Coordinates of C-alpha atoms and ligand atoms in Angstrom, one line a residue:
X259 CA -12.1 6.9 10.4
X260 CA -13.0 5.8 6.5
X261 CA -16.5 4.6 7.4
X262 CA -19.2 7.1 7.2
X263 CA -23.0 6.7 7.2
X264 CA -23.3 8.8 4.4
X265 CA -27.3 8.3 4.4
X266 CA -27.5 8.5 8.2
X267 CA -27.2 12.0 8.0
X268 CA -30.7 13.6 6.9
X269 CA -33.7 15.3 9.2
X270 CA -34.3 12.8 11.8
X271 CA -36.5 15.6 13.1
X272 CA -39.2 14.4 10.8
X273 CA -41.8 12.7 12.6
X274 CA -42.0 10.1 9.6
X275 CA -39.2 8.5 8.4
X276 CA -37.2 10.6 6.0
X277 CA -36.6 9.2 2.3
X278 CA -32.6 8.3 2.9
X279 CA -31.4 9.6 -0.5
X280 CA -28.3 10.0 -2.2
X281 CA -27.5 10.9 -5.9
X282 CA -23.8 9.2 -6.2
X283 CA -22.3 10.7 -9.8
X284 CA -19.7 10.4 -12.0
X285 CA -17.6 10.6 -15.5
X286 CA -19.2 7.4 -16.4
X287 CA -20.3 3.9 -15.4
X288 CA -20.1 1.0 -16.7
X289 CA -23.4 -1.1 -17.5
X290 CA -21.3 -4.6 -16.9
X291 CA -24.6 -6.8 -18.7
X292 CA -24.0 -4.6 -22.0
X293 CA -20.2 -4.1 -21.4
X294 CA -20.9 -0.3 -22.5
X295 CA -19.7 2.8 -20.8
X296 CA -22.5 5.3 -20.2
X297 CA -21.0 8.5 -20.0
X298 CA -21.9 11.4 -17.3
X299 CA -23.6 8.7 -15.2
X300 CA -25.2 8.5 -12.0
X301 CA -27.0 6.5 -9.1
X302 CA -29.7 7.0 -7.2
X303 CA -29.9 5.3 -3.6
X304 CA -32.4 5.1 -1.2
X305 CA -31.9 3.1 2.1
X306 CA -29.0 1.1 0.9
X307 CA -30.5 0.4 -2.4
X308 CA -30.4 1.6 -6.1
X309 CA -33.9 3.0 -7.3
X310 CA -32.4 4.4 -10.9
X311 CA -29.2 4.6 -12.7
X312 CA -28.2 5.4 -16.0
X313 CA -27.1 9.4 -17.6
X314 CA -27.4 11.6 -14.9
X315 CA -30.0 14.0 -16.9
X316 CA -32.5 11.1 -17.0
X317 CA -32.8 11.1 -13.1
X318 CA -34.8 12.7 -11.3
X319 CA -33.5 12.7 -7.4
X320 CA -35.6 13.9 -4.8
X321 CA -34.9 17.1 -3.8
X322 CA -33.9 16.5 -0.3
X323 CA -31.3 14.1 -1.6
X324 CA -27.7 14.4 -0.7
X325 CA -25.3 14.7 -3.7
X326 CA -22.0 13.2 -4.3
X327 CA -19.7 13.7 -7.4
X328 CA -16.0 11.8 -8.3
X329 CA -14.8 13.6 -10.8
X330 CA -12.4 12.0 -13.0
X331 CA -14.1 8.7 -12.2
X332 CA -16.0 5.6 -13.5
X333 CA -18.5 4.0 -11.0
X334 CA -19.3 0.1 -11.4
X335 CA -21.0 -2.4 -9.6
X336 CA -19.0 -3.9 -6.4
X337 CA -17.2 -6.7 -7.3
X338 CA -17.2 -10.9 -6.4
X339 CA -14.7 -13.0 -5.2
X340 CA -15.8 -16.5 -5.7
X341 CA -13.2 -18.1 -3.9
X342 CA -11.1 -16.6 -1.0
X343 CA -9.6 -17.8 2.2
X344 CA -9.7 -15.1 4.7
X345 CA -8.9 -16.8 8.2
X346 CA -5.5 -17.9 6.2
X347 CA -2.5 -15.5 5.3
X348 CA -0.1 -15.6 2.6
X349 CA 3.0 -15.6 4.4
X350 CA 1.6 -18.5 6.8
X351 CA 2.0 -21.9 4.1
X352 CA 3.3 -25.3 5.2
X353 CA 4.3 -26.2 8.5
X354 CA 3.7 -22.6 9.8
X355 CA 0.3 -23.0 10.3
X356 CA 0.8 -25.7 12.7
X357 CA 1.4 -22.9 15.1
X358 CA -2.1 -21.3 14.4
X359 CA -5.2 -21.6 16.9
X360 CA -8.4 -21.3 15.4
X361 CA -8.8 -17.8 17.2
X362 CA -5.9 -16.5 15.4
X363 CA -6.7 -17.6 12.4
X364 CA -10.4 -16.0 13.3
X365 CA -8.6 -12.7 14.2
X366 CA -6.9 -13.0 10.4
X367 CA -10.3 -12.8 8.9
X368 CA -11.5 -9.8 10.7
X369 CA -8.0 -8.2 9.4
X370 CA -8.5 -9.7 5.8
X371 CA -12.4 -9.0 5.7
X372 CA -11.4 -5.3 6.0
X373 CA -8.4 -5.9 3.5
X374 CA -11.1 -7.3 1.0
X375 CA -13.8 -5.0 1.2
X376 CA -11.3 -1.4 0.6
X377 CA -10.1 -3.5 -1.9
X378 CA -13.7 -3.1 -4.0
X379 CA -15.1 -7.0 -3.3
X380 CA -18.1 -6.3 -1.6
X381 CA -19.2 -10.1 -1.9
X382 CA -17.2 -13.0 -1.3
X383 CA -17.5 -16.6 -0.9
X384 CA -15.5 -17.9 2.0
X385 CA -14.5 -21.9 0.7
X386 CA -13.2 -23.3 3.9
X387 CA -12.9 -22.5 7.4
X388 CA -12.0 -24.6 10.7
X389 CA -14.1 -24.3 13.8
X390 CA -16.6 -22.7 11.8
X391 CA -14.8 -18.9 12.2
X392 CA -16.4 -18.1 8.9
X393 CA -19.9 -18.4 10.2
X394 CA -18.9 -16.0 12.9
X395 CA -17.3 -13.9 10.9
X396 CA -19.8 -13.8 8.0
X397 CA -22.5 -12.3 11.0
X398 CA -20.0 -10.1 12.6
X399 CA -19.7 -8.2 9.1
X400 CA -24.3 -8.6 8.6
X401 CA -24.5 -7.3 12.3
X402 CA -22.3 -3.9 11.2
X403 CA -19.4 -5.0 14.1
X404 CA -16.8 -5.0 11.9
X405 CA -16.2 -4.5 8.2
X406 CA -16.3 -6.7 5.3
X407 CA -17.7 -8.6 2.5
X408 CA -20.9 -9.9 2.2
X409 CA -20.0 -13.5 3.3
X410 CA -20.8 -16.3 1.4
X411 CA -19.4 -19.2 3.6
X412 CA -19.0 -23.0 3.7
X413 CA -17.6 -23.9 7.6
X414 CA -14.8 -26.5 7.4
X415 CA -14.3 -28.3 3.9
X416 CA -15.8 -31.9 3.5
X417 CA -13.4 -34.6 2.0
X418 CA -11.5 -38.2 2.5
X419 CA -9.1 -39.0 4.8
X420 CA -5.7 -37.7 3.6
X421 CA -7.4 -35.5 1.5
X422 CA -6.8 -32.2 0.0
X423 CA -9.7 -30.7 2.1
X424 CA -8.9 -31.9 5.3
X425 CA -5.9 -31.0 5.3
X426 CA -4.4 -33.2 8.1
X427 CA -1.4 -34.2 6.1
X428 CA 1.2 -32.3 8.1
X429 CA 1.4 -34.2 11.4
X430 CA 2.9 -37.8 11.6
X431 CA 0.8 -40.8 13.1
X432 CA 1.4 -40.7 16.2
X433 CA -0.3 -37.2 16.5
X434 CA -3.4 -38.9 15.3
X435 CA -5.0 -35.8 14.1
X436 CA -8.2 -35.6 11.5
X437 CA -9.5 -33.0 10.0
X438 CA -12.7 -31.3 11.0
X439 CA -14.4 -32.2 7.5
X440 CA -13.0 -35.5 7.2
X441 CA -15.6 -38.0 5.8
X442 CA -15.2 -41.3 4.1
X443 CA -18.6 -43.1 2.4
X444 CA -21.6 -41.9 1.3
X445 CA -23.3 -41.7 5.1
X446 CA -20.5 -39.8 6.5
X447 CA -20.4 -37.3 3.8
X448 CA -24.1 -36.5 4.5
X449 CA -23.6 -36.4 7.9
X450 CA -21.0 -34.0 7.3
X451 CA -23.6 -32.0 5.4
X452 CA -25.9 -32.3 8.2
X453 CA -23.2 -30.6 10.9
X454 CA -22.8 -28.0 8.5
X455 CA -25.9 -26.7 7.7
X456 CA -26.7 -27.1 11.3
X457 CA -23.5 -24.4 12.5
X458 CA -24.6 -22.4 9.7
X459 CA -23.1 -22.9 6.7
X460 CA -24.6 -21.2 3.6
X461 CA -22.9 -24.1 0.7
X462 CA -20.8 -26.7 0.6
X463 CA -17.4 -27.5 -0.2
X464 CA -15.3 -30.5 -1.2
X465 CA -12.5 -32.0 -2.9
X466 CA -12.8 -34.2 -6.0
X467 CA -8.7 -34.5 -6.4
X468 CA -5.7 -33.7 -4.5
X469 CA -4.4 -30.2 -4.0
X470 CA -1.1 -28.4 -5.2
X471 CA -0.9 -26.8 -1.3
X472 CA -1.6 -30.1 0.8
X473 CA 1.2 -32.4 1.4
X474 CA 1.2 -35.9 0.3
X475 CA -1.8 -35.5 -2.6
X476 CA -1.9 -36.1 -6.3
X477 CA -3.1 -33.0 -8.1
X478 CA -4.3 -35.6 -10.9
X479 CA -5.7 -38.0 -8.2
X480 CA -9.4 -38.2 -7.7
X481 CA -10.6 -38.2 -4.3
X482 CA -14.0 -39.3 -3.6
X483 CA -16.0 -42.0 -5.4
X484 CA -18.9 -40.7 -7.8
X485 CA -21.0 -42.4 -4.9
X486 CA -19.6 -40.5 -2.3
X487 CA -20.2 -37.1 -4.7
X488 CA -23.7 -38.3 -5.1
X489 CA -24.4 -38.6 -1.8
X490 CA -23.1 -35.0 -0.9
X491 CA -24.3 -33.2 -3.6
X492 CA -27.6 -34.6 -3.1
X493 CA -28.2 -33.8 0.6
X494 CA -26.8 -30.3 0.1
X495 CA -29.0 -29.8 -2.9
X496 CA -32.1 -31.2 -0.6
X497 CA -31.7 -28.4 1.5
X498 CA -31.3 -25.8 -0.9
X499 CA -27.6 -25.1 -0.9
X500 CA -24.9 -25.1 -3.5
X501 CA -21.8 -27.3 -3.9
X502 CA -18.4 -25.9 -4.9
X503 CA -15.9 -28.8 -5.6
X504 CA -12.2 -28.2 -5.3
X505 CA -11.0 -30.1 -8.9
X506 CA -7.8 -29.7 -10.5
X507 CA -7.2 -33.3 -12.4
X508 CA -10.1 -34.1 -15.4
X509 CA -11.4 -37.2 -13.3
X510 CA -12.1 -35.7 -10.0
X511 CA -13.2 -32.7 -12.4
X512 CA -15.6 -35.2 -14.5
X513 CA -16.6 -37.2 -10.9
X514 CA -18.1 -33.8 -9.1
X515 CA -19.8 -32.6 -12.4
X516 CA -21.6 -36.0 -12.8
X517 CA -22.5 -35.8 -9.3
X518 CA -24.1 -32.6 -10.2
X519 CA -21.7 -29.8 -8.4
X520 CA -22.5 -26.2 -9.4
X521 CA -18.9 -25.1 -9.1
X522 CA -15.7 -26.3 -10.0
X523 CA -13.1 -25.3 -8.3
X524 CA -9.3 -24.6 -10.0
X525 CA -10.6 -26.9 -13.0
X526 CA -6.7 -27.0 -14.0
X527 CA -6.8 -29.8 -16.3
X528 CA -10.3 -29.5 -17.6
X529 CA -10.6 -32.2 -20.6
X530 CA -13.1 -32.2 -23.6
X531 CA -15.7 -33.9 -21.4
X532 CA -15.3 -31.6 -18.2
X533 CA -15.9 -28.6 -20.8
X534 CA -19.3 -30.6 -22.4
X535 CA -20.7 -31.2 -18.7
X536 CA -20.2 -28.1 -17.5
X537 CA -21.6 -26.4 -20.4
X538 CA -24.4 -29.1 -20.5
X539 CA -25.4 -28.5 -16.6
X540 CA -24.8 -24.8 -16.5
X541 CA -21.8 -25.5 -13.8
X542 CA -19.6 -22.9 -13.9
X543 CA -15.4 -22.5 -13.7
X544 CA -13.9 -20.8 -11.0
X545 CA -10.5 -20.8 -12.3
X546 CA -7.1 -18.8 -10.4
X547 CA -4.9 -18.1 -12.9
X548 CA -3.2 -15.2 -10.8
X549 CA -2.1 -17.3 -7.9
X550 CA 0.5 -19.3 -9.9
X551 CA 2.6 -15.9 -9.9
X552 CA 2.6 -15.3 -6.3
X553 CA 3.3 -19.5 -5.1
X554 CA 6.1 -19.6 -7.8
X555 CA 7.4 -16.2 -7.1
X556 CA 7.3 -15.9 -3.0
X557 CA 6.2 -19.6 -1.9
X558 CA 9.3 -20.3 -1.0
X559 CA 9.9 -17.2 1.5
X560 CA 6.2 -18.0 2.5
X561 CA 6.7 -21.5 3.9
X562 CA 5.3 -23.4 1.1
X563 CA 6.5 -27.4 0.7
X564 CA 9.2 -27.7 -1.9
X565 CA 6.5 -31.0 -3.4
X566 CA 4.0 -28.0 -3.3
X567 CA 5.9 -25.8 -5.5
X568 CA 6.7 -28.7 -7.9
X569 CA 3.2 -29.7 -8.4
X570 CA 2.7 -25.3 -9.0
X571 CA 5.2 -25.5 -12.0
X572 CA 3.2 -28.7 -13.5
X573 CA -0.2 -27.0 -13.0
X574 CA -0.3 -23.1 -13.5
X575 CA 0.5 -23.4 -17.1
X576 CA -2.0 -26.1 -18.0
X577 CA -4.5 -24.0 -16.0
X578 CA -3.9 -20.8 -18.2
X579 CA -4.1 -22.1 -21.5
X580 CA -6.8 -24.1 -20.5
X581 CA -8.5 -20.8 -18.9
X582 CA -9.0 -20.0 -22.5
X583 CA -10.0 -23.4 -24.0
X584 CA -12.9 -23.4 -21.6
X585 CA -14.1 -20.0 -21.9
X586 CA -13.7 -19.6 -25.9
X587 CA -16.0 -23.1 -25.6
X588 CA -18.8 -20.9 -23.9
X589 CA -18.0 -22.3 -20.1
X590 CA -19.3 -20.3 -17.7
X591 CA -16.7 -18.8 -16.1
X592 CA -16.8 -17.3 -12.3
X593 CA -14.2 -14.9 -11.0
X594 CA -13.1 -17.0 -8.0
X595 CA -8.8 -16.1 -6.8
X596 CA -7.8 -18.4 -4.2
X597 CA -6.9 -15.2 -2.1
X598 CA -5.3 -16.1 1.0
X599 CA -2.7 -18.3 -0.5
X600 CA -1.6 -14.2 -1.6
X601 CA -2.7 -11.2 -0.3
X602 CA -5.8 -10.6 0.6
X603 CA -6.4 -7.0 -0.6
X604 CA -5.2 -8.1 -3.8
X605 CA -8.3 -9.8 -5.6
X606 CA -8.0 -7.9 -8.7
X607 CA -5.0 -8.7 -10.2
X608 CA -6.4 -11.7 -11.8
X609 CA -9.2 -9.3 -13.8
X610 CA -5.7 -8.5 -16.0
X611 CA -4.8 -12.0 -16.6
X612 CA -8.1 -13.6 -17.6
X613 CA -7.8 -10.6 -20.7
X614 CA -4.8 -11.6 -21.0
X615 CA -5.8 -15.1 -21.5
X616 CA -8.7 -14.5 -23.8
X617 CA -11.5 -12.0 -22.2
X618 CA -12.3 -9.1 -23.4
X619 CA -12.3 -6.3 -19.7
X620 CA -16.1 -6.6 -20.0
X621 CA -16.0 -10.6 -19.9
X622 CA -13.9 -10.1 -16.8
X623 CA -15.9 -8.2 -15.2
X624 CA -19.0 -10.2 -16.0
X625 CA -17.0 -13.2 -14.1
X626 CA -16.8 -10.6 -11.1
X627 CA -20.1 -9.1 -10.9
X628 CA -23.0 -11.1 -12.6
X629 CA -21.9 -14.4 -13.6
X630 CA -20.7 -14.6 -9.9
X631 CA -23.8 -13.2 -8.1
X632 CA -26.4 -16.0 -10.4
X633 CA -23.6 -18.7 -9.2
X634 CA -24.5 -17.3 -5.3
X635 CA -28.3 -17.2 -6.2
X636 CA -28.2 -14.2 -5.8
X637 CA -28.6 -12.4 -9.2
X638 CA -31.6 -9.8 -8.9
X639 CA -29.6 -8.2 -5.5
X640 CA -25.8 -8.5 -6.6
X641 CA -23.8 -7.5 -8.7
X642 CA -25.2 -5.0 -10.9
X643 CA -25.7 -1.2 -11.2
X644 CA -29.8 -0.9 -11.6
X645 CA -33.0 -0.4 -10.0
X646 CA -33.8 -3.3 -7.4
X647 CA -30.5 -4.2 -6.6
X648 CA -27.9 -3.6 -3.4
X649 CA -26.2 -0.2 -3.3
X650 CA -22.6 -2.5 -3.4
X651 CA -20.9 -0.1 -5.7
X652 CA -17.1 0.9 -6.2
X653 CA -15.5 3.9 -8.5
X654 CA -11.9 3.5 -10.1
X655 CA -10.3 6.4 -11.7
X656 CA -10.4 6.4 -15.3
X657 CA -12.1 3.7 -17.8
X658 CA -11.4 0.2 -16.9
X659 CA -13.0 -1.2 -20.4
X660 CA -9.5 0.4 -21.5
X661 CA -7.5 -0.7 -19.1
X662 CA -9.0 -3.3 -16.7
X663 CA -5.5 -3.0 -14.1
X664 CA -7.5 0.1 -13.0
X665 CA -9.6 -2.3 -10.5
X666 CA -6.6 -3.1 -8.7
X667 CA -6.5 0.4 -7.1
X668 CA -10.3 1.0 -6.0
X669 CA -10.8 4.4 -5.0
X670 CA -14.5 4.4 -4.0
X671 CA -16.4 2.1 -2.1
X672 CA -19.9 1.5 -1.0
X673 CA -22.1 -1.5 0.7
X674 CA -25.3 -1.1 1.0
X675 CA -25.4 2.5 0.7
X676 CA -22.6 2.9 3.4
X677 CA -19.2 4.2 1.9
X678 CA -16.6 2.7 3.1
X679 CA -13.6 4.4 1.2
X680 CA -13.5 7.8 -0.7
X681 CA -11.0 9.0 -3.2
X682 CA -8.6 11.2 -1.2
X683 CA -8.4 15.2 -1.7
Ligands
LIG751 N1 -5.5 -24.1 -3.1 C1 -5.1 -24.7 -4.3 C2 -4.4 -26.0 -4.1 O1 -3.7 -26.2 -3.2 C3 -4.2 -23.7 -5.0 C4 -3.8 -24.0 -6.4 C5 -3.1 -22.9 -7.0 N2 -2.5 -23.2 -8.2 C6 -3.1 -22.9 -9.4 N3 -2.4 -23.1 -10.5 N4 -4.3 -22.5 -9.4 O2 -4.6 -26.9 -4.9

């Protein structure tokens, strides 16, 4: 059994509650807002929370605390996937899925939550989910039943008939199936808002263009007028939640940011104008430039449509270089993978490409940790190592400033002062 209250374990004697503490060291740390490495560091956590952090000599733990070293290890704070589907699998693409009832697909997630957490993501934001199996999911993991990610979720995704979000596109007439977010005209698409926020749903998504994965749509094609994307964003904004766009082509791109969405989605073709607009309304990119590797390397094997890999080879390229056009113009850019189309478990092997694409490691892990957590709202809990904030903390062996591929073999994992994983002996 990996999971171990490590904080459960002091006097429960006491006939007041016991200070829960635990002094978590290591070689070093890395202070993601700064991008330095503070040597010899360590963290102190009471009740599932950091109090102090910084060189170990400058804390002063509590004398009752427990102690844990990793030697030969860096700690940092847990990391944020802005953009994963968990109820899908990466070797279930195309017509395959047609085979899938929601409670399979529900019984993927609890797999892939577990997946995603020993992986280091201690957050993630879960962009898409029929019969609302990420609401359940997302309170399974808050109620401690199972483990996982802090989930971030948006229940089924809201677009047009035909669209890339609904993703109906498989089954001929006759079958006369629509998908659970399908909504055409401004009322619909607040009514799909409504329904929800009502079954729990903590943001929104949609689709401003077709999709490289759904059959039948135009990657450059823009779905939903600006009116409709008005309507949306506004009742979603109305009742305090956040709107993540699915966008690959520069219209649908331009459409959703004049509408006021605070994520973009894919942004593969971002133009001059996307880049000013996002900039100008503090949107930021969640761009997957890792997931090109795995459709145009095992799609095929995986089930995914021969029209699906041809609109992969005219997109992942585009994407890349634009990746870096968008980020050396001072985009904000949100580390968001598309996991689930790949393995989930394997998050961080995009943190390589983004440096390879113009980051420095620390600007990739910014994207991860606190660029991500101010896109959930969430920036004074998430994603940082310091006083105030959630004990969501992971360790990698040696110094990922130097060599960032060192996040895609987490050794140590915490949430919320529970450790999940430990480095074995
Ligand atoms: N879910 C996305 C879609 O179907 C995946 C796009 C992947 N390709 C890429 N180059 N990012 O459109």
């Amino acid at each position: 059994m990996l999971a171990l209250l490590a904080l459960a374990a002091s006097t429960a004697a006491a006939a007041t509650p016991p200070e829960r503490s635990l002094l978590l060291s290591a070689d070093a740390m890395v202070d993601v807002t700064s991008g330095e490495l503070v040597q010899d560091a360590a963290v102190l956590i009471v009740d599932g929370k950091i109090v102090a952090s910084g060189p170990r000599a400058s804390i002063t733990a509590p004398e009752d605390s427990e102690t844990l070293h990793l030697a030969g290890h860096t700690l940092l704070p847990g990391l944020i996937d802005m953009h994963v589907h968990l109820t899908s699998r990466a070797d279930q693409h195309g017509y395959r899925q047609l085979a899938l009832s929601d409670e399979r697909k529900t019984i993927n997630g609890v797999v892939n939550a577990r997946r995603t957490l020993l992986a280091g993501f201690t957050s993630v934001r879960n962009l898409g989910a029929d019969a609302y199996a990420d609401v359940a999911l997302r309170d399974a993991i808050a109620d401690g039943d199972i483990p996982g990610p802090r989930l971030f979720v948006s229940g089924p995704p809201i677009g047009i008939t035909g669209g890339h979000c609904s993703d109906e596109n498989l089954l001929p007439a006759q079958f006369q199936h629509t998908g659970e977010g399908v909504a055409d005209g401004p009322w619909a698409a607040r009514a799909k808002v409504r329904q929800n926020i009502k079954y729990g749903a903590d943001l929104i998504k949609t689709c401003s263009t077709g999709g490289v994965l759904s059959r039948g749509t135009k990657v450059g094609a823009p779905q939903y007028t600006l009116e409709e994307l008005q309507a949306l964003v506004e009742e979603a904004h109305s009742h305090g939640l956040r709107v993540a766009s699915h966008a690959h082509g520069a219209e649908g791109i331009n459409n959703a940011l004049r509408a006021g969405v605070d994520t973009i989605e894919h942004a593969s073709f971002i133009d001059e104008e996307g880049i000013r607009l996002a900039r100008k309304q503090g949107a930021a990119l969640a761009m997957d430039i890792y997931v090109t590797e795995y459709i145009l390397g095992e799609g095929e094997a995986a089930g995914i449509l021969p029209e699906s890999l041809d609109k992969e080879r005219a997109t992942g390229t585009v994407q890349r270089e634009n990746f870096r056009n968008a980020h050396r113009a001072g985009v904000t850019m949100i580390y968001g993978t598309d996991a689930g189309v790949y393995p989930h478990g394997e998050n961080a092997r995009q943190l390589s490409r983004m440096t390879q694409f113009g980051m420095s490691p620390a600007e990739a892990l910014r994207s991860a940790t606190v660029n991500a957590a101010r896109a959930l709202g969430r920036e004074e809990q998430l994603g940082q190592l310091a006083p105030g904030f959630l004990a969501d903390i992971i360790a990698v062996a040696g110094n990922p400033l130097e060599d960032i591929a060192t996040l895609e073999n987490v050794r140590f994992v915490m949430q919320g002062g529970v450790i999940h994983k430990e480095p074995q002996a």
